Coordinates of C-alpha atoms in Angstrom, one line a residue:
X1 CA -102.4 265.8 -186.5
X2 CA -103.4 265.4 -182.6
X3 CA -104.7 261.6 -183.3
X4 CA -101.8 260.9 -185.7
X5 CA -99.7 262.1 -182.4
X6 CA -101.3 259.8 -180.2
X7 CA -101.1 256.7 -182.7
X8 CA -97.3 257.1 -182.7
X9 CA -96.8 256.8 -178.8
X10 CA -98.9 253.6 -178.8
X11 CA -97.1 250.9 -177.2
X12 CA -98.2 247.3 -177.2
X13 CA -99.4 246.5 -173.3
X14 CA -100.3 243.2 -171.2
X15 CA -103.0 242.7 -168.9
X16 CA -100.6 244.3 -166.5
X17 CA -100.1 247.4 -168.2
X18 CA -96.6 246.6 -169.1
X19 CA -94.8 247.4 -172.2
X20 CA -94.8 245.0 -174.2
X21 CA -91.1 245.3 -175.9
X22 CA -90.6 243.0 -179.4
X23 CA -88.3 240.1 -180.0
X24 CA -86.1 239.3 -182.9
X25 CA -83.7 236.2 -184.2
X26 CA -81.1 239.0 -184.0
X27 CA -81.6 240.9 -180.7
X28 CA -82.3 237.8 -178.9
X29 CA -78.9 236.4 -180.5
X30 CA -77.0 239.5 -179.4
X31 CA -78.3 239.3 -176.0
X32 CA -76.7 235.7 -175.7
X33 CA -73.7 237.2 -177.9
X34 CA -72.7 239.7 -174.9
X35 CA -72.7 237.4 -172.3
X36 CA -69.9 235.1 -173.3
X37 CA -67.4 237.0 -172.6
X38 CA -64.7 234.9 -174.8
X39 CA -66.8 235.7 -177.7
X40 CA -67.2 239.2 -177.2
X41 CA -63.2 239.6 -176.7
X42 CA -62.7 237.2 -180.3
X43 CA -64.9 239.3 -181.7
X44 CA -63.4 242.3 -180.4
X45 CA -60.0 241.2 -181.7
X46 CA -61.2 240.2 -184.8
X47 CA -62.6 244.1 -185.6
X48 CA -59.5 245.5 -184.5
X49 CA -57.4 242.9 -187.0
X50 CA -60.2 243.8 -189.9
X51 CA -59.6 247.6 -189.3
X52 CA -56.1 247.9 -188.8
X53 CA -55.8 245.8 -192.3
X54 CA -58.3 248.0 -193.8
X55 CA -57.2 251.3 -193.0
X56 CA -53.2 250.2 -193.4
X57 CA -52.5 252.3 -196.5
X58 CA -53.7 256.1 -193.7
X59 CA -51.7 254.4 -190.6
X60 CA -47.8 256.2 -189.6
X61 CA -46.2 253.1 -190.5
X62 CA -42.9 252.7 -193.0
X63 CA -44.1 251.3 -196.9
X64 CA -44.0 247.2 -196.6
X65 CA -42.0 246.9 -200.1
X66 CA -39.8 249.7 -198.8
X67 CA -36.1 247.6 -199.7
X68 CA -33.2 249.1 -197.6
X69 CA -30.7 246.5 -197.6
X70 CA -28.5 248.4 -195.0
X71 CA -31.0 247.7 -192.4
X72 CA -31.3 243.9 -193.4
X73 CA -31.7 241.5 -190.3
X74 CA -32.6 244.1 -187.5
X75 CA -33.7 243.2 -183.9
X76 CA -36.8 245.0 -183.3
X77 CA -36.1 248.1 -180.9
X78 CA -38.3 250.5 -179.5
X79 CA -35.4 252.7 -178.4
X80 CA -32.5 252.3 -180.7
X81 CA -32.6 253.6 -184.2
X82 CA -31.5 251.7 -187.1
X83 CA -28.1 253.3 -187.3
X84 CA -27.7 252.5 -183.5
X85 CA -27.8 248.6 -184.9
X86 CA -26.6 248.9 -188.1
X87 CA -22.9 250.1 -185.6
X88 CA -23.9 247.2 -182.9
X89 CA -23.6 244.5 -185.2
X90 CA -20.2 245.9 -187.5
X91 CA -19.0 246.4 -183.7
X92 CA -20.1 242.5 -182.8
X93 CA -18.1 241.7 -186.3
X94 CA -15.3 243.4 -185.5
X95 CA -15.5 242.6 -181.7
X96 CA -15.8 238.6 -182.8
X97 CA -12.7 239.1 -184.8
X98 CA -10.7 240.6 -182.7
X99 CA -11.4 237.3 -180.3
X100 CA -10.2 235.1 -183.0
X101 CA -7.1 236.9 -183.4
X102 CA -6.5 237.6 -179.6
X103 CA -6.4 240.8 -179.4
X104 CA -9.7 240.5 -177.2
X105 CA -8.3 239.2 -174.3
X106 CA -11.1 236.6 -172.5
X107 CA -9.9 234.6 -169.4
X108 CA -10.1 230.7 -170.7
X109 CA -12.9 229.4 -169.2
X110 CA -15.0 232.2 -171.3
X111 CA -13.1 231.3 -174.6
X112 CA -14.2 227.9 -174.0
X113 CA -17.8 228.6 -173.5
X114 CA -17.1 230.7 -177.0
X115 CA -15.9 227.6 -178.3
X116 CA -18.6 225.7 -177.1
X117 CA -21.4 228.2 -178.3
X118 CA -20.0 228.4 -181.9
X119 CA -20.0 224.3 -182.1
X120 CA -23.6 224.0 -180.7
X121 CA -24.9 227.1 -183.5
X122 CA -26.2 229.2 -180.7
X123 CA -24.6 232.6 -182.8
X124 CA -26.2 235.0 -181.1
X125 CA -24.9 234.0 -178.1
X126 CA -21.3 235.0 -179.1
X127 CA -21.8 237.8 -180.6
X128 CA -23.9 239.2 -177.3
X129 CA -20.8 238.0 -175.5
X130 CA -18.5 239.6 -177.6
X131 CA -20.1 243.3 -177.8
X132 CA -20.6 243.1 -174.5
X133 CA -17.1 242.3 -173.3
X134 CA -15.4 244.6 -176.2
X135 CA -17.5 247.9 -175.0
X136 CA -16.1 246.6 -171.2
X137 CA -12.3 246.3 -172.1
X138 CA -12.8 249.6 -174.2
X139 CA -14.2 252.0 -171.6
X140 CA -11.7 250.2 -169.1
X141 CA -9.3 251.6 -171.7
X142 CA -7.8 247.7 -172.1
X143 CA -8.9 247.3 -175.9
X144 CA -8.7 249.7 -178.7
X145 CA -9.7 248.6 -181.9
X146 CA -6.2 248.7 -185.2
X147 CA -6.7 251.3 -187.5
X148 CA -7.9 249.0 -190.0
X149 CA -10.8 248.4 -187.8
X150 CA -11.1 251.9 -186.4
X151 CA -11.2 253.3 -190.5
X152 CA -14.2 251.1 -190.8
X153 CA -16.2 252.5 -188.1
X154 CA -15.6 256.2 -189.2
X155 CA -16.5 255.7 -192.8
X156 CA -19.9 253.8 -191.2
X157 CA -21.0 256.1 -188.6
X158 CA -20.1 259.4 -191.2
X159 CA -22.9 257.1 -193.9
X160 CA -25.1 257.1 -190.3
X161 CA -25.0 260.5 -189.8
X162 CA -25.4 261.7 -193.9
X163 CA -27.7 259.2 -195.8
X164 CA -30.9 260.4 -196.5
X165 CA -34.1 258.9 -198.1
X166 CA -36.1 260.3 -201.1
X167 CA -39.8 259.9 -201.8
X168 CA -41.4 261.4 -204.3
X169 CA -45.1 261.8 -203.1
X170 CA -46.8 263.0 -205.6
X171 CA -45.9 264.4 -209.7
X172 CA -47.4 267.3 -210.9
X173 CA -47.8 268.7 -214.8
X174 CA -49.2 271.9 -215.9
X175 CA -50.6 271.7 -219.5
X176 CA -48.8 274.7 -221.2
X177 CA -51.9 275.2 -223.5
X178 CA -54.9 275.7 -220.6
X179 CA -52.6 275.9 -217.6
X180 CA -54.1 272.9 -215.5
X181 CA -52.3 271.2 -213.2
X182 CA -52.4 267.5 -213.5
X183 CA -51.3 265.0 -211.6
X184 CA -49.3 262.1 -213.7
X185 CA -50.7 259.2 -211.6
X186 CA -54.2 259.7 -212.8
X187 CA -52.8 260.2 -216.8
X188 CA -53.0 257.9 -219.3
X189 CA -50.0 256.4 -221.1
X190 CA -49.9 258.1 -224.0
X191 CA -49.6 261.3 -222.0
X192 CA -46.9 260.0 -220.2
X193 CA -45.6 259.0 -222.5
X194 CA -45.2 262.1 -224.3
X195 CA -44.1 264.1 -220.7
X196 CA -41.1 261.4 -220.9
X197 CA -40.6 262.2 -223.7
X198 CA -40.2 265.6 -223.6
X199 CA -38.1 264.9 -219.8
X200 CA -35.2 262.8 -221.9
X201 CA -35.1 265.2 -225.0
X202 CA -35.9 262.1 -226.8
X203 CA -38.3 260.9 -229.8
X204 CA -41.7 259.7 -228.6
X205 CA -41.0 256.0 -230.9
X206 CA -38.0 255.3 -229.5
X207 CA -40.0 255.7 -226.2
X208 CA -42.7 253.6 -227.4
X209 CA -40.4 250.7 -228.8
X210 CA -38.1 250.7 -225.5
X211 CA -41.7 250.2 -223.0
X212 CA -42.8 246.9 -224.9
X213 CA -39.2 245.3 -225.2
X214 CA -39.3 245.9 -221.4
X215 CA -42.6 244.4 -220.9
X216 CA -42.1 241.5 -223.0
X217 CA -38.8 240.9 -220.9
X218 CA -40.9 241.1 -217.9
X219 CA -43.1 239.0 -219.1
X220 CA -40.7 236.2 -220.4
X221 CA -38.6 236.4 -216.9
X222 CA -42.2 235.4 -215.1
X223 CA -42.3 232.7 -217.9
X224 CA -39.0 231.3 -217.7
X225 CA -39.6 231.6 -213.8
X226 CA -42.8 229.4 -213.6
X227 CA -42.3 227.5 -216.1
X228 CA -38.6 226.1 -216.2
X229 CA -36.9 224.3 -218.5
X230 CA -38.4 224.7 -221.6
X231 CA -36.8 225.5 -225.2
X232 CA -36.9 228.9 -227.0
X233 CA -39.2 228.0 -229.4
X234 CA -41.5 227.2 -226.8
X235 CA -40.7 230.3 -224.9
X236 CA -41.0 232.7 -227.9
X237 CA -44.7 230.7 -228.0
X238 CA -45.4 231.3 -225.1
X239 CA -44.7 234.6 -224.5
X240 CA -47.0 235.9 -228.0
X241 CA -49.8 233.8 -226.4
X242 CA -49.0 236.4 -223.0
X243 CA -48.6 239.5 -224.9
X244 CA -51.7 238.4 -227.0
X245 CA -53.4 238.0 -223.5
X246 CA -52.2 240.7 -221.8
X247 CA -53.9 243.2 -225.2
X248 CA -53.5 246.8 -226.1
X249 CA -55.2 248.0 -222.6
X250 CA -52.5 245.5 -220.3
X251 CA -49.7 246.6 -222.5
X252 CA -50.4 250.3 -221.6
X253 CA -51.3 249.6 -217.8
X254 CA -47.7 248.2 -217.5
X255 CA -46.0 250.8 -219.6
X256 CA -47.5 253.3 -217.3
X257 CA -46.4 251.7 -214.2
X258 CA -42.6 251.6 -216.1
X259 CA -43.1 255.4 -216.9
X260 CA -44.1 256.5 -213.5
X261 CA -41.1 254.9 -212.3
X262 CA -38.7 256.3 -214.5
X263 CA -39.9 259.5 -213.6
X264 CA -39.6 259.4 -210.4
X265 CA -36.2 257.4 -210.5
X266 CA -34.9 260.9 -212.5
X267 CA -36.7 263.5 -209.5
X268 CA -34.8 261.6 -207.1
X269 CA -31.8 262.0 -209.0
X270 CA -32.1 265.1 -208.9
X271 CA -33.5 265.9 -205.7
X272 CA -30.4 263.8 -204.0
X273 CA -27.7 266.3 -206.1
X274 CA -29.7 269.6 -204.3
X275 CA -30.2 267.9 -201.1
X276 CA -26.3 266.8 -201.2
X277 CA -25.2 270.2 -201.7
X278 CA -27.6 271.4 -199.1
X279 CA -26.1 269.0 -196.8
X280 CA -22.3 270.0 -197.8
X281 CA -22.6 273.7 -196.9
X282 CA -25.0 272.7 -193.4
X283 CA -28.5 274.2 -194.2
X284 CA -30.4 270.7 -194.6
X285 CA -32.6 270.4 -191.9
X286 CA -34.3 267.0 -191.4
X287 CA -37.2 266.0 -192.2
X288 CA -37.7 267.9 -195.6
X289 CA -41.2 268.1 -196.9
X290 CA -40.8 270.1 -200.3
X291 CA -42.2 271.0 -203.9
X292 CA -39.2 270.9 -206.2
X293 CA -39.3 271.9 -210.1
X294 CA -37.9 269.5 -212.7
X295 CA -38.9 271.8 -216.1
X296 CA -41.8 274.1 -217.0
X297 CA -43.8 271.5 -217.0
X298 CA -42.8 269.1 -214.3
X299 CA -43.1 269.7 -210.7
X300 CA -42.4 267.3 -207.5
X301 CA -43.9 266.6 -204.0
X302 CA -41.1 264.5 -202.1
X303 CA -40.1 263.8 -199.1
X304 CA -37.1 263.4 -197.3
X305 CA -35.6 261.2 -193.8
X306 CA -32.9 260.4 -192.2
X307 CA -32.1 256.7 -194.0
X308 CA -31.2 255.3 -190.8
X309 CA -33.2 257.3 -188.0
X310 CA -36.0 255.1 -188.8
X311 CA -37.3 252.9 -185.6
X312 CA -38.6 249.1 -186.2
X313 CA -40.2 248.3 -183.6
X314 CA -40.6 244.7 -184.9
X315 CA -37.7 244.2 -186.5
X316 CA -36.7 243.5 -190.1
X317 CA -36.7 240.5 -193.0
X318 CA -34.1 239.8 -195.0
X319 CA -34.1 243.0 -197.5
X320 CA -34.3 245.7 -195.2
X321 CA -38.2 246.1 -195.1
X322 CA -39.9 246.9 -191.9
X323 CA -41.6 243.9 -190.2
X324 CA -44.4 245.3 -188.8
X325 CA -45.8 247.0 -192.2
X326 CA -45.2 243.5 -193.7
X327 CA -47.4 242.3 -190.6
X328 CA -49.8 244.1 -191.6
X329 CA -50.4 244.6 -195.2
X330 CA -50.6 240.6 -195.3
X331 CA -53.3 241.0 -192.4
X332 CA -55.4 242.7 -195.6
X333 CA -53.8 239.8 -197.6
X334 CA -55.0 236.7 -195.4
X335 CA -58.2 238.4 -193.8
X336 CA -59.0 239.2 -197.7
X337 CA -58.0 235.5 -198.7
X338 CA -60.0 234.2 -195.2
X339 CA -63.1 236.1 -195.8
X340 CA -63.6 236.4 -199.7
X341 CA -62.9 232.2 -199.5
X342 CA -65.2 231.7 -197.4
X343 CA -68.2 234.0 -198.2
X344 CA -68.1 232.5 -201.8
X345 CA -67.4 229.2 -200.5
X346 CA -71.0 229.5 -198.1
X347 CA -72.9 231.2 -200.9
X348 CA -72.2 228.4 -203.5
X349 CA -72.8 225.7 -201.0
X350 CA -76.3 227.2 -199.6
X351 CA -77.4 227.6 -202.9
X352 CA -76.9 223.8 -204.5
X353 CA -78.2 222.1 -201.3
X354 CA -80.7 224.2 -200.7
X355 CA -81.9 222.9 -204.2
X356 CA -80.9 219.8 -203.8
X357 CA -82.8 219.5 -200.5
X358 CA -86.2 220.5 -201.2
X359 CA -86.0 219.2 -204.9
X360 CA -85.3 216.1 -203.9
X361 CA -85.7 213.3 -206.6
X362 CA -83.3 213.3 -209.7
X363 CA -82.3 217.0 -209.2
X364 CA -80.6 215.9 -205.4
X365 CA -79.1 213.0 -207.0
X366 CA -77.3 214.5 -209.6
X367 CA -76.1 216.7 -207.5
X368 CA -75.1 214.7 -205.1
X369 CA -73.1 212.6 -207.0
X370 CA -71.1 215.4 -208.2
X371 CA -70.2 216.8 -205.0
X372 CA -69.1 213.0 -204.4
X373 CA -66.9 213.2 -207.7
X374 CA -65.6 215.8 -205.9
X375 CA -64.9 214.9 -202.9
X376 CA -62.7 212.2 -204.6
X377 CA -60.1 214.4 -205.7
X378 CA -57.0 216.0 -204.4
X379 CA -58.2 219.4 -203.1
X380 CA -54.4 220.6 -202.9
X381 CA -53.7 218.9 -205.9
X382 CA -56.8 220.5 -207.9
X383 CA -55.3 223.9 -206.1
X384 CA -51.6 223.1 -207.6
X385 CA -52.5 222.3 -210.7
X386 CA -54.9 225.6 -210.7
X387 CA -52.4 228.2 -210.2
X388 CA -49.5 226.4 -212.3
X389 CA -52.0 226.7 -214.9
X390 CA -53.6 230.2 -214.5
X391 CA -51.2 232.0 -213.0
X392 CA -49.3 232.4 -209.7
X393 CA -51.5 236.0 -208.4
X394 CA -54.2 236.4 -205.6
X395 CA -57.1 236.7 -207.7
X396 CA -56.3 232.8 -209.1
X397 CA -55.9 232.0 -205.6
X398 CA -58.7 233.3 -204.3
X399 CA -60.9 231.5 -206.9
X400 CA -58.5 228.2 -207.0
X401 CA -59.1 228.0 -202.9
X402 CA -62.7 228.5 -203.0
X403 CA -63.4 225.7 -206.1
X404 CA -64.2 222.8 -204.0
X405 CA -64.2 224.2 -200.8
X406 CA -68.5 224.6 -201.3
X407 CA -68.6 220.6 -200.9
X408 CA -68.9 220.5 -197.1
X409 CA -71.2 223.5 -196.5
X410 CA -73.6 222.1 -199.5
X411 CA -74.2 218.8 -197.4
X412 CA -75.1 220.4 -194.2
X413 CA -77.6 222.7 -195.6
X414 CA -78.9 219.8 -197.7
X415 CA -79.9 217.9 -194.8
X416 CA -80.7 220.8 -192.9
X417 CA -83.0 222.0 -195.5
X418 CA -84.7 218.2 -195.6
X419 CA -85.2 218.1 -191.9
X420 CA -87.4 221.3 -192.1
X421 CA -89.1 221.0 -195.5
X422 CA -92.1 219.1 -193.8
X423 CA -92.0 221.3 -190.7
X424 CA -95.6 223.6 -190.0
X425 CA -93.7 226.9 -190.8
X426 CA -93.1 225.8 -193.9
X427 CA -96.5 224.1 -194.7
X428 CA -97.7 227.6 -193.8
X429 CA -95.8 228.8 -196.0
X430 CA -96.7 226.3 -199.2
X431 CA -100.0 227.0 -197.9
X432 CA -100.4 231.2 -198.7
X433 CA -98.8 230.7 -202.2
X434 CA -95.2 231.3 -201.1
X435 CA -92.9 230.3 -204.2
X436 CA -89.9 227.9 -204.3
X437 CA -87.0 230.4 -203.8
X438 CA -88.8 232.1 -201.0
X439 CA -89.8 229.2 -198.2
X440 CA -85.8 227.8 -199.1
X441 CA -84.2 231.1 -198.7
X442 CA -86.7 233.6 -195.8
X443 CA -87.7 230.3 -193.7
X444 CA -85.5 227.2 -194.6
X445 CA -81.8 229.0 -194.7
X446 CA -82.4 231.2 -192.1
X447 CA -83.0 228.6 -189.7
X448 CA -79.8 227.0 -190.5
X449 CA -78.0 229.8 -189.5
X450 CA -76.4 227.8 -186.2
X451 CA -74.7 225.8 -188.5
X452 CA -73.7 228.0 -191.8
X453 CA -72.1 230.8 -189.1
X454 CA -70.2 227.6 -187.9
X455 CA -68.7 226.2 -190.6
X456 CA -68.0 229.5 -192.3
X457 CA -66.6 230.8 -189.3
X458 CA -63.5 227.9 -188.8
X459 CA -63.2 228.0 -192.7
X460 CA -61.9 231.4 -192.6
X461 CA -58.4 230.1 -190.5
X462 CA -58.7 226.3 -192.7
X463 CA -58.2 229.5 -195.6
X464 CA -55.9 231.3 -194.4
X465 CA -53.9 228.1 -193.2
X466 CA -54.4 226.5 -196.4
X467 CA -52.8 230.1 -198.6
X468 CA -49.9 229.8 -196.1
X469 CA -48.8 225.8 -197.0
X470 CA -49.0 227.4 -200.6
X471 CA -47.2 230.1 -199.9
X472 CA -44.8 227.7 -198.2
X473 CA -44.4 226.1 -201.4
X474 CA -44.5 229.1 -203.8
X475 CA -47.3 229.0 -205.2
X476 CA -49.0 231.6 -203.1
X477 CA -48.7 235.4 -202.6
X478 CA -46.0 236.8 -204.5
X479 CA -44.1 239.5 -203.9
X480 CA -43.5 242.5 -203.4
X481 CA -46.9 241.7 -201.8
X482 CA -47.0 239.4 -198.4
X483 CA -49.2 237.3 -196.3
X484 CA -49.0 236.0 -192.4
X485 CA -48.3 232.1 -194.3
X486 CA -45.1 234.1 -196.7
X487 CA -43.9 235.4 -194.0
X488 CA -43.8 233.3 -191.9
X489 CA -42.6 230.9 -195.0
X490 CA -39.6 232.9 -195.5
X491 CA -38.6 233.1 -191.5
X492 CA -37.8 229.2 -191.5
X493 CA -34.7 229.1 -192.7
X494 CA -32.8 231.9 -190.3
X495 CA -35.1 231.0 -187.7
X496 CA -32.2 230.6 -184.9
X497 CA -30.2 234.1 -186.0
X498 CA -33.4 236.1 -186.4
X499 CA -36.2 234.5 -184.3
X500 CA -38.5 237.7 -184.7
X501 CA -39.2 237.3 -188.5
X502 CA -40.9 233.9 -187.4
X503 CA -42.2 234.7 -183.7
X504 CA -44.6 237.6 -184.9
X505 CA -46.3 237.3 -187.9
X506 CA -47.1 233.6 -186.2
X507 CA -48.0 235.4 -183.2
X508 CA -50.2 237.5 -185.4
X509 CA -51.6 234.7 -187.2
X510 CA -52.2 232.3 -184.0
X511 CA -54.1 235.5 -182.5
X512 CA -56.3 235.8 -185.3
X513 CA -57.4 232.5 -185.8
X514 CA -57.7 231.8 -181.8
X515 CA -60.1 235.1 -182.2
X516 CA -62.3 233.7 -184.8
X517 CA -63.0 230.4 -183.4
X518 CA -64.1 231.7 -180.2
X519 CA -66.1 234.4 -182.0
X520 CA -67.9 231.4 -183.7
X521 CA -68.4 229.1 -181.2
X522 CA -70.4 232.3 -179.9
X523 CA -72.1 233.2 -183.0
X524 CA -73.0 229.5 -182.9
X525 CA -74.7 229.7 -179.2
X526 CA -76.1 233.0 -180.0
X527 CA -78.0 231.9 -183.3
X528 CA -79.2 228.0 -181.9
X529 CA -83.3 228.4 -181.4
X530 CA -82.5 225.3 -179.2
X531 CA -81.1 226.4 -176.3
X532 CA -83.2 229.6 -176.7
X533 CA -84.9 229.7 -173.1
X534 CA -82.1 228.1 -171.2
X535 CA -80.8 232.2 -170.4

């Protein structure tokens, strides 16, 4: 026992009795990376972005796909809630109309300035001036709204004070036979179908027929959106192919989603009636978090908040969705596209490039001629054709972007392997009987890491930009999902009126792309064996 303990404490010493610490490529790379401040900053930013995207579900933000049409195009604000901004927008419109009608008195110079702004399409300046001037004159008592305008303001204020938003968090079903409570979202389609039929007190066959018809209509609408100008017979033939491809499993999955949505809508209406009654009696205290009973078997956990008390620190989009949530969830899609596309292309490129470089001869010739042929094809056209044929969804987008992105990696790795395969350590490995796979992937590829890492970090931003281009063409991420590229594309048309919709996603994407480039440069320097002894 004593010998074992002493043996564990033994350390390597040099001739001066100093402890010799072991070193490795990773330790040395980390030591060098820490000295590059921009690379460390880039690494921190990438990590923060990745954590925000990964844990977006747990962040205290609004749902990214929740549409509130009353909150369309609300500007960013830290202090004012949605109701305040809605009232402000309405007042801007009324003050402008009052100026046009002549009831809001301004000087000739001010009137000329307003007309100049209108001619220059600087609408925001017009609204801001009319609102500020109208509020000033109203406070001084020199301006009053007409009775019709005042009624409009009063109706809006009543709406702001009384409207609320209900969210069904969880629907629970109690089995009458066993008494066990089940989460409806985790039950299968047939069980939910029966529960929904019992809730509406109609025959289950009617529900089944209605659900299948809804799915057919949904698939048909998607076909018409993706392939317009077809005849009725062609649509019917394609619809049958799509339904066969979907299969019973796919129909059950879509049907479950539809029925869950209908059950939640029914529960929401029931809760709305109860809350409106409580509001009229003065008993409602928001925010509300309670469990309501739907029938003997169904209960639901709901939350209710004042609809117009929300605060949007980054504003809202054209559908009244929170831009902060859209940007964070858009980061999920953009970062995933960049990482998955890069990892896939790098793995394929490393394998094929290493085999071609090490084997040489006919294998190298055939692989490189195939690479040359693929290089000759228009890359984005291939991606667009792939998306048009196989459908516009995220998984197809991953495959399409990674489809021919491995070509440059394969050539680089081939060149590196060819330059290294006659090195001394490779000859030593061969003489010791190491297999071809071990020589390539345990010796040659690690010594090519600096080139591979630099290329990989450059490919992540490239994939994000390519996805942005596809989203701009309508072939990228489809609603309700979002990416940084789709957010920028959606904001281009209204960038003069609503600049925050373009600025914030563009800033988020730009910061991440710069951080990836700084981080990639730092990793290149850290893993470069040639400059290891210069520090």
